[in-house]
Amino acid sequence: MKKNFQQENCRACVSGLCCTKIINLGVIRNRETILRNINLHIHCGELTALIGPNGAGKTTLLKAILGEVPHTGKLEFIDSHMKRTSRSLIGYVPQKLDFDTSSPLTVLDFFGTAHAKLPVWFGHSSQVKKRAQNALAVVQMEHLLNRRLGALSGGELQRVLLAMALDPVPNLLLLDEPVSGIDQSGLLLFYELVSRLRREYDLAIILVSHDLRMIEKYSDRVVFLRDKTIAYSGLPGEVLNNPKVRETLGLDWENALENGSKRGRSC
Amino acid sequence: MELWYNFIDFLLPYSWAKHFFMKNALLAVLLVTPVFGLLGTMIVNNKMAFFADSLGHSALTGIALGVIIGIKSPLWAVLCFAVLFALAVVLVKNAQTASTDTIIGVFSSTAIALGIVILSRQGGFSKYSVYLVGDLLSISPKDIAALGLIFLVVLFIWVKMFNKLLLVSVNQSLAISRGIKVRLYEYSFAVLMALVVTVAIQWVGILIISSLLVLPAAASRNIANNMQQYHLYSVIFALFSGLAGLILSYFWGTATGATIVLILSLCFVLTLAYKLMRN
């Protein structure tokens, strides 16, 4: 009965047939609670924005979903055939690279590490090259194929990482937006792109974001994290106009509205 | 081996190549240096030069333990200790209790101090000083066979795991999202490094083993534009310096390992100058 109910519940999702359920998720590290009581349903074709003050646990939540951080509670993925699994194909766009930017690693090499069987220093097969080109075409960045990863601008790097996360097309896409390093026009392009891909691929997206204006315009749902758990969740207009949310974000919120063009400093 | 000796007599009819110890050393250099060149690129990428250095230091404790247990050839004691040492460093590092260089520093100094204390017990440390500098010219055909075998194994594993390891070093979470078992690769790489360092330490020397791992890649990085060039140049620098160092050390009567490292340093300076001029 319970299973049927959940499936019915999912069928009634906003646009997609599949969904990801986060049930009572919690993270404890070094005896300290980092996240608790997280309950969230993410539906296909829906962009869910994750906001909250620094240290609220936004990045940790993404890492728990990825399986990098051990957690309590359950994660359930229900695909379009109504099959339930505990593991799903997840695409992830990190906030930054751990890599030394002076390294001679090209964008093609980077794609090669994920798709080639032989080490990338053997050179690249035409298949891998074609696959990388196709992936880059999705984000309109084909011209970056032979550029060094460390020499890309913040916006370019973010798009290359997005291209990588979309190949193969995941069930769930996790985006951790960089706090700085991308100018306003680059940011607008990125949101336009993500918004379009969400519809084209019917993607479920969770986006950690710092730009409230962009969220208001592009997201379907906003989840506000505070004190290690979800404080508010709902439509962008509702959550962003909630006086308590505005109060918690305080100056950040006012700044974000006033200095939308000076992104990076405002967040 | 006979074939190799005849081949060298035919190919290199020079006075230095007439000696058997030079022919052996030459073969050892041809085997060791390309592997060092290949592994070095990842060590430089992951900023693990200090870790490589500490693995060299751990060998001293390994030798000391071998002496205590009473094994004639210390290789096995050194190997076991280095692998344990590498695993312990990564384990403590992942507990995130202190910064990585502090942890490696603590392990490294403890290992070298422990080694010196044990080996100098009866005032006989000087007979072990050969390990500090290394002695490539004393390598025997049997040693070369063992070296070759281990390096073949290392090379095979390296080819299998390289791409995944590179993705892990770009971003751990990204690697996890693509189903890569990050910890497994991290530990495997540490063990592989321990393996390469220990089998080479007797011939290269504790003091300079990390330079041999780091310098070819560091020099290559100055001029390479992609991963293929990075590895190609690194192997070429390692091979060239190995051969040049061996021949020069014969004529100068100097320690071979150190001579090789000096030539590698020269390669690094020249490539750095080229890079600065190009910019």
CSV table of C-alpha atoms in Angstrom, one decimal, chain A:
chain,number,residue,atom,x,y,z
A,1,MET,CA,0.0,0.0,0.0
A,2,LYS,CA,2.7,2.4,1.0
A,3,LYS,CA,4.6,1.7,-2.2
A,4,ASN,CA,1.5,2.4,-4.3
A,5,PHE,CA,0.9,5.6,-2.5
A,6,GLN,CA,4.4,6.8,-3.1
A,7,GLN,CA,4.2,5.9,-6.8
A,8,GLU,CA,0.9,7.7,-7.1
A,9,ASN,CA,2.4,10.6,-5.3
A,10,CYS,CA,5.2,10.7,-7.8
A,11,ARG,CA,2.9,10.4,-10.8
A,12,ALA,CA,1.4,13.6,-9.7
A,13,CYS,CA,4.7,15.4,-9.8
A,14,VAL,CA,4.8,18.8,-11.5
A,15,SER,CA,6.1,17.8,-14.8
A,16,GLY,CA,8.3,14.7,-14.8
A,17,LEU,CA,7.5,11.1,-14.0
A,18,CYS,CA,10.6,10.4,-12.0
A,19,CYS,CA,11.7,11.7,-8.7
A,20,THR,CA,14.4,11.7,-6.1
A,21,LYS,CA,13.3,11.4,-2.5
A,22,ILE,CA,15.4,12.4,0.4
A,23,ILE,CA,13.9,10.9,3.5
A,24,ASN,CA,14.9,12.0,7.0
A,25,LEU,CA,18.5,12.6,6.0
A,26,GLY,CA,21.1,13.6,8.6
A,27,VAL,CA,24.8,14.1,8.6
A,28,ILE,CA,27.0,13.8,11.8
A,29,ARG,CA,30.7,14.4,11.5
A,30,ASN,CA,33.2,14.3,14.4
A,31,ARG,CA,30.2,14.0,16.8
A,32,GLU,CA,28.8,17.3,15.5
A,33,THR,CA,25.5,17.5,13.7
A,34,ILE,CA,25.8,19.1,10.3
A,35,LEU,CA,22.4,18.3,8.8
A,36,ARG,CA,19.3,16.9,10.4
A,37,ASN,CA,15.7,16.0,9.4
A,38,ILE,CA,16.1,16.8,5.7
A,39,ASN,CA,13.0,15.7,3.8
A,40,LEU,CA,12.8,16.6,0.1
A,41,HIS,CA,11.3,15.4,-3.1
A,42,ILE,CA,13.0,16.5,-6.3
A,43,HIS,CA,11.1,16.0,-9.5
A,44,CYS,CA,12.2,15.7,-13.1
A,45,GLY,CA,12.1,18.8,-15.1
A,46,GLU,CA,12.3,20.9,-12.0
A,47,LEU,CA,15.0,23.2,-10.8
A,48,THR,CA,15.3,23.3,-7.1
A,49,ALA,CA,17.4,26.1,-5.7
A,50,LEU,CA,19.2,25.6,-2.4
A,51,ILE,CA,19.9,28.7,-0.4
A,52,GLY,CA,20.9,29.7,3.1
A,53,PRO,CA,23.5,31.4,5.1
A,54,ASN,CA,27.1,30.2,5.0
A,55,GLY,CA,27.7,27.0,7.0
A,56,ALA,CA,24.0,26.0,6.8
A,57,GLY,CA,25.1,22.7,5.2
A,58,LYS,CA,24.3,23.4,1.5
A,59,THR,CA,27.4,21.8,0.0
A,60,THR,CA,27.3,19.0,2.6
A,61,LEU,CA,23.8,18.1,1.5
A,62,LEU,CA,25.0,17.8,-2.1
A,63,LYS,CA,27.9,15.6,-1.0
A,64,ALA,CA,25.6,13.4,1.1
A,65,ILE,CA,23.4,12.9,-2.0
A,66,LEU,CA,26.5,12.0,-4.0
A,67,GLY,CA,27.5,9.4,-1.4
A,68,GLU,CA,30.7,11.2,-0.5
A,69,VAL,CA,29.6,12.1,3.0
A,70,PRO,CA,28.1,9.3,5.1
A,71,HIS,CA,24.6,10.0,6.2
A,72,THR,CA,21.6,8.7,8.1
A,73,GLY,CA,18.1,8.4,6.6
A,74,LYS,CA,17.3,7.3,3.1
A,75,LEU,CA,17.7,8.3,-0.5
A,76,GLU,CA,15.3,6.9,-3.1
A,77,PHE,CA,15.4,7.3,-6.8
A,78,ILE,CA,12.4,6.5,-8.8
A,79,ASP,CA,12.9,6.4,-12.6
A,80,SER,CA,10.5,7.0,-15.4
A,81,HIS,CA,9.6,3.3,-15.4
A,82,MET,CA,8.5,3.5,-11.7
A,83,LYS,CA,11.5,1.4,-10.7
A,84,ARG,CA,12.9,2.2,-7.3
A,85,THR,CA,16.7,2.2,-6.8
A,86,SER,CA,19.0,3.4,-4.1
A,87,ARG,CA,21.6,4.5,-6.6
A,88,SER,CA,21.1,6.7,-9.5
A,89,LEU,CA,23.1,8.4,-12.3
A,90,ILE,CA,24.1,11.7,-10.8
A,91,GLY,CA,25.8,14.5,-12.6
A,92,TYR,CA,27.8,16.9,-10.5
A,93,VAL,CA,29.2,20.3,-11.2
A,94,PRO,CA,31.7,21.2,-8.4
A,95,GLN,CA,32.2,24.7,-7.1
A,96,LYS,CA,35.9,24.7,-7.9
A,97,LEU,CA,38.7,22.3,-9.0
A,98,ASP,CA,41.2,20.9,-6.5
A,99,PHE,CA,43.6,20.9,-9.4
A,100,ASP,CA,46.8,22.9,-9.9
A,101,THR,CA,45.8,25.4,-12.5
A,102,SER,CA,49.2,25.4,-14.1
A,103,SER,CA,49.0,21.7,-15.0
A,104,PRO,CA,49.1,20.9,-18.8
A,105,LEU,CA,45.6,19.3,-18.7
A,106,THR,CA,43.5,20.2,-21.7
A,107,VAL,CA,39.7,20.1,-21.9
A,108,LEU,CA,40.0,17.1,-24.2
A,109,ASP,CA,42.3,15.3,-21.7
A,110,PHE,CA,39.7,16.0,-19.0
A,111,PHE,CA,37.0,14.3,-21.0
A,112,GLY,CA,39.4,11.5,-21.8
A,113,THR,CA,39.9,10.7,-18.1
A,114,ALA,CA,36.2,9.9,-17.9
A,115,HIS,CA,35.6,8.2,-21.2
A,116,ALA,CA,38.9,6.6,-22.5
A,117,LYS,CA,40.1,3.2,-21.6
A,118,LEU,CA,43.8,3.8,-22.2
A,119,PRO,CA,45.6,6.5,-20.3
A,120,VAL,CA,45.2,9.9,-21.8
A,121,TRP,CA,48.9,10.2,-22.4
A,122,PHE,CA,48.5,7.6,-25.1
A,123,GLY,CA,46.6,10.2,-27.1
A,124,HIS,CA,42.9,10.4,-27.8
A,125,SER,CA,40.9,8.1,-30.0
A,126,SER,CA,38.5,9.7,-32.6
A,127,GLN,CA,35.6,8.3,-30.6
A,128,VAL,CA,36.6,10.1,-27.4
A,129,LYS,CA,37.3,13.3,-29.3
A,130,LYS,CA,33.9,13.1,-31.0
A,131,ARG,CA,32.2,12.5,-27.7
A,132,ALA,CA,33.9,15.4,-26.0
A,133,GLN,CA,33.0,17.6,-29.0
A,134,ASN,CA,29.4,16.6,-28.8
A,135,ALA,CA,29.3,17.2,-25.0
A,136,LEU,CA,30.9,20.7,-25.5
A,137,ALA,CA,28.4,21.5,-28.2
A,138,VAL,CA,25.5,21.2,-25.8
A,139,VAL,CA,27.0,24.1,-23.7
A,140,GLN,CA,28.2,25.9,-26.9
A,141,MET,CA,31.9,25.6,-25.9
A,142,GLU,CA,33.3,23.5,-28.8
A,143,HIS,CA,36.1,26.0,-29.3
A,144,LEU,CA,37.6,25.1,-25.9
A,145,LEU,CA,38.5,21.5,-26.8
A,146,ASN,CA,42.3,22.0,-26.9
A,147,ARG,CA,42.6,24.8,-24.3
A,148,ARG,CA,44.1,24.1,-20.9
A,149,LEU,CA,41.6,23.5,-18.1
A,150,GLY,CA,43.5,25.8,-15.8
A,151,ALA,CA,43.5,28.7,-18.3
A,152,LEU,CA,39.7,28.9,-18.7
A,153,SER,CA,37.7,31.8,-17.2
A,154,GLY,CA,35.3,31.0,-14.4
A,155,GLY,CA,32.3,31.0,-16.7
A,156,GLU,CA,34.0,28.8,-19.3
A,157,LEU,CA,35.1,26.3,-16.7
A,158,GLN,CA,31.6,26.1,-15.2
A,159,ARG,CA,30.2,25.3,-18.6
A,160,VAL,CA,32.9,22.7,-19.4
A,161,LEU,CA,32.1,21.0,-16.0
A,162,LEU,CA,28.4,21.1,-16.9
A,163,ALA,CA,29.1,19.5,-20.2
A,164,MET,CA,31.0,16.7,-18.4
A,165,ALA,CA,28.1,16.3,-15.9
A,166,LEU,CA,25.6,15.9,-18.8
A,167,ASP,CA,27.5,13.0,-20.5
A,168,PRO,CA,25.9,10.5,-19.9
A,169,VAL,CA,22.6,12.3,-19.2
A,170,PRO,CA,22.0,11.9,-15.5
A,171,ASN,CA,18.8,11.4,-13.6
A,172,LEU,CA,19.7,14.0,-11.1
A,173,LEU,CA,22.0,17.0,-11.7
A,174,LEU,CA,23.7,18.7,-8.7
A,175,LEU,CA,25.2,22.1,-9.3
A,176,ASP,CA,27.4,23.9,-6.8
A,177,GLU,CA,27.7,27.4,-7.9
A,178,PRO,CA,30.9,29.2,-7.4
A,179,VAL,CA,30.7,32.1,-5.0
A,180,SER,CA,32.8,34.4,-7.2
A,181,GLY,CA,34.8,34.5,-10.4
A,182,ILE,CA,31.9,34.7,-12.9
A,183,ASP,CA,30.6,38.0,-14.2
A,184,GLN,CA,27.0,38.9,-14.5
A,185,SER,CA,26.6,38.2,-18.2
A,186,GLY,CA,28.3,34.8,-17.8
A,187,LEU,CA,25.9,34.0,-14.9
A,188,LEU,CA,22.9,35.0,-17.0
A,189,LEU,CA,24.1,32.7,-19.8
A,190,PHE,CA,24.6,29.8,-17.4
A,191,TYR,CA,21.1,30.1,-15.9
A,192,GLU,CA,19.6,30.4,-19.4
A,193,LEU,CA,21.5,27.2,-20.4
A,194,VAL,CA,20.6,25.3,-17.3
A,195,SER,CA,17.0,26.3,-17.6
A,196,ARG,CA,16.8,25.2,-21.2
A,197,LEU,CA,18.6,21.8,-20.5
A,198,ARG,CA,16.1,21.1,-17.7
A,199,ARG,CA,13.3,21.2,-20.2
A,200,GLU,CA,15.1,19.5,-23.0
A,201,TYR,CA,16.4,16.6,-21.0
A,202,ASP,CA,13.6,16.6,-18.4
A,203,LEU,CA,16.3,16.9,-15.7
A,204,ALA,CA,15.9,17.0,-12.0
A,205,ILE,CA,18.3,19.7,-10.8
A,206,ILE,CA,19.4,20.8,-7.4
A,207,LEU,CA,21.3,24.1,-7.5
A,208,VAL,CA,23.2,25.6,-4.6
A,209,SER,CA,23.0,29.3,-5.4
A,210,HIS,CA,24.0,32.7,-4.1
A,211,ASP,CA,22.2,34.9,-6.5
A,212,LEU,CA,18.7,35.5,-5.4
A,213,ARG,CA,17.6,37.4,-8.5
A,214,MET,CA,18.5,34.5,-10.7
A,215,ILE,CA,16.8,32.1,-8.5
A,216,GLU,CA,13.6,34.1,-8.5
A,217,LYS,CA,13.6,34.1,-12.3
A,218,TYR,CA,14.7,30.6,-13.1
A,219,SER,CA,14.0,28.2,-10.3
A,220,ASP,CA,10.8,26.2,-9.8
A,221,ARG,CA,11.2,25.7,-6.1
A,222,VAL,CA,13.4,27.2,-3.4
A,223,VAL,CA,14.6,25.4,-0.4
A,224,PHE,CA,16.0,27.5,2.4
A,225,LEU,CA,18.4,25.8,4.8
A,226,ARG,CA,19.0,27.2,8.2
A,227,ASP,CA,20.3,25.7,11.5
A,228,LYS,CA,21.2,22.5,9.8
A,229,THR,CA,17.8,21.7,8.4
A,230,ILE,CA,15.2,22.9,5.9
A,231,ALA,CA,13.5,26.0,7.4
A,232,TYR,CA,11.3,26.9,4.4
A,233,SER,CA,10.5,25.3,1.1
A,234,GLY,CA,8.1,26.3,-1.6
A,235,LEU,CA,7.7,28.5,-4.7
A,236,PRO,CA,10.4,31.1,-5.3
A,237,GLY,CA,8.1,34.0,-4.6
A,238,GLU,CA,6.8,32.6,-1.4
A,239,VAL,CA,10.2,31.7,0.1
A,240,LEU,CA,12.1,34.8,-1.0
A,241,ASN,CA,9.4,37.1,0.3
A,242,ASN,CA,9.1,35.3,3.6
A,243,PRO,CA,10.1,37.9,6.2
A,244,LYS,CA,12.0,35.4,8.3
A,245,VAL,CA,14.1,34.3,5.2
A,246,ARG,CA,14.8,38.0,4.4
A,247,GLU,CA,15.8,38.6,8.0
A,248,THR,CA,18.2,35.7,8.1
A,249,LEU,CA,19.8,36.6,4.9
A,250,GLY,CA,19.8,40.2,6.2
A,251,LEU,CA,22.2,42.4,4.3
A,252,ASP,CA,23.0,39.7,1.8
A,253,TRP,CA,19.4,39.9,0.5
A,254,GLU,CA,19.3,43.7,0.3
A,255,ASN,CA,22.7,43.8,-1.4
A,256,ALA,CA,21.7,41.1,-3.8
A,257,LEU,CA,18.8,43.1,-4.9
A,258,GLU,CA,20.6,46.4,-5.1
A,259,ASN,CA,23.9,45.2,-6.6
A,260,GLY,CA,22.7,42.5,-8.8
A,261,SER,CA,25.4,43.6,-11.3
A,262,LYS,CA,28.2,43.3,-8.8
A,263,ARG,CA,27.7,39.6,-8.2
A,264,GLY,CA,30.3,37.9,-6.1
A,265,ARG,CA,30.8,40.8,-3.7
A,266,SER,CA,27.2,40.7,-2.7
A,267,CYS,CA,27.1,37.1,-1.6
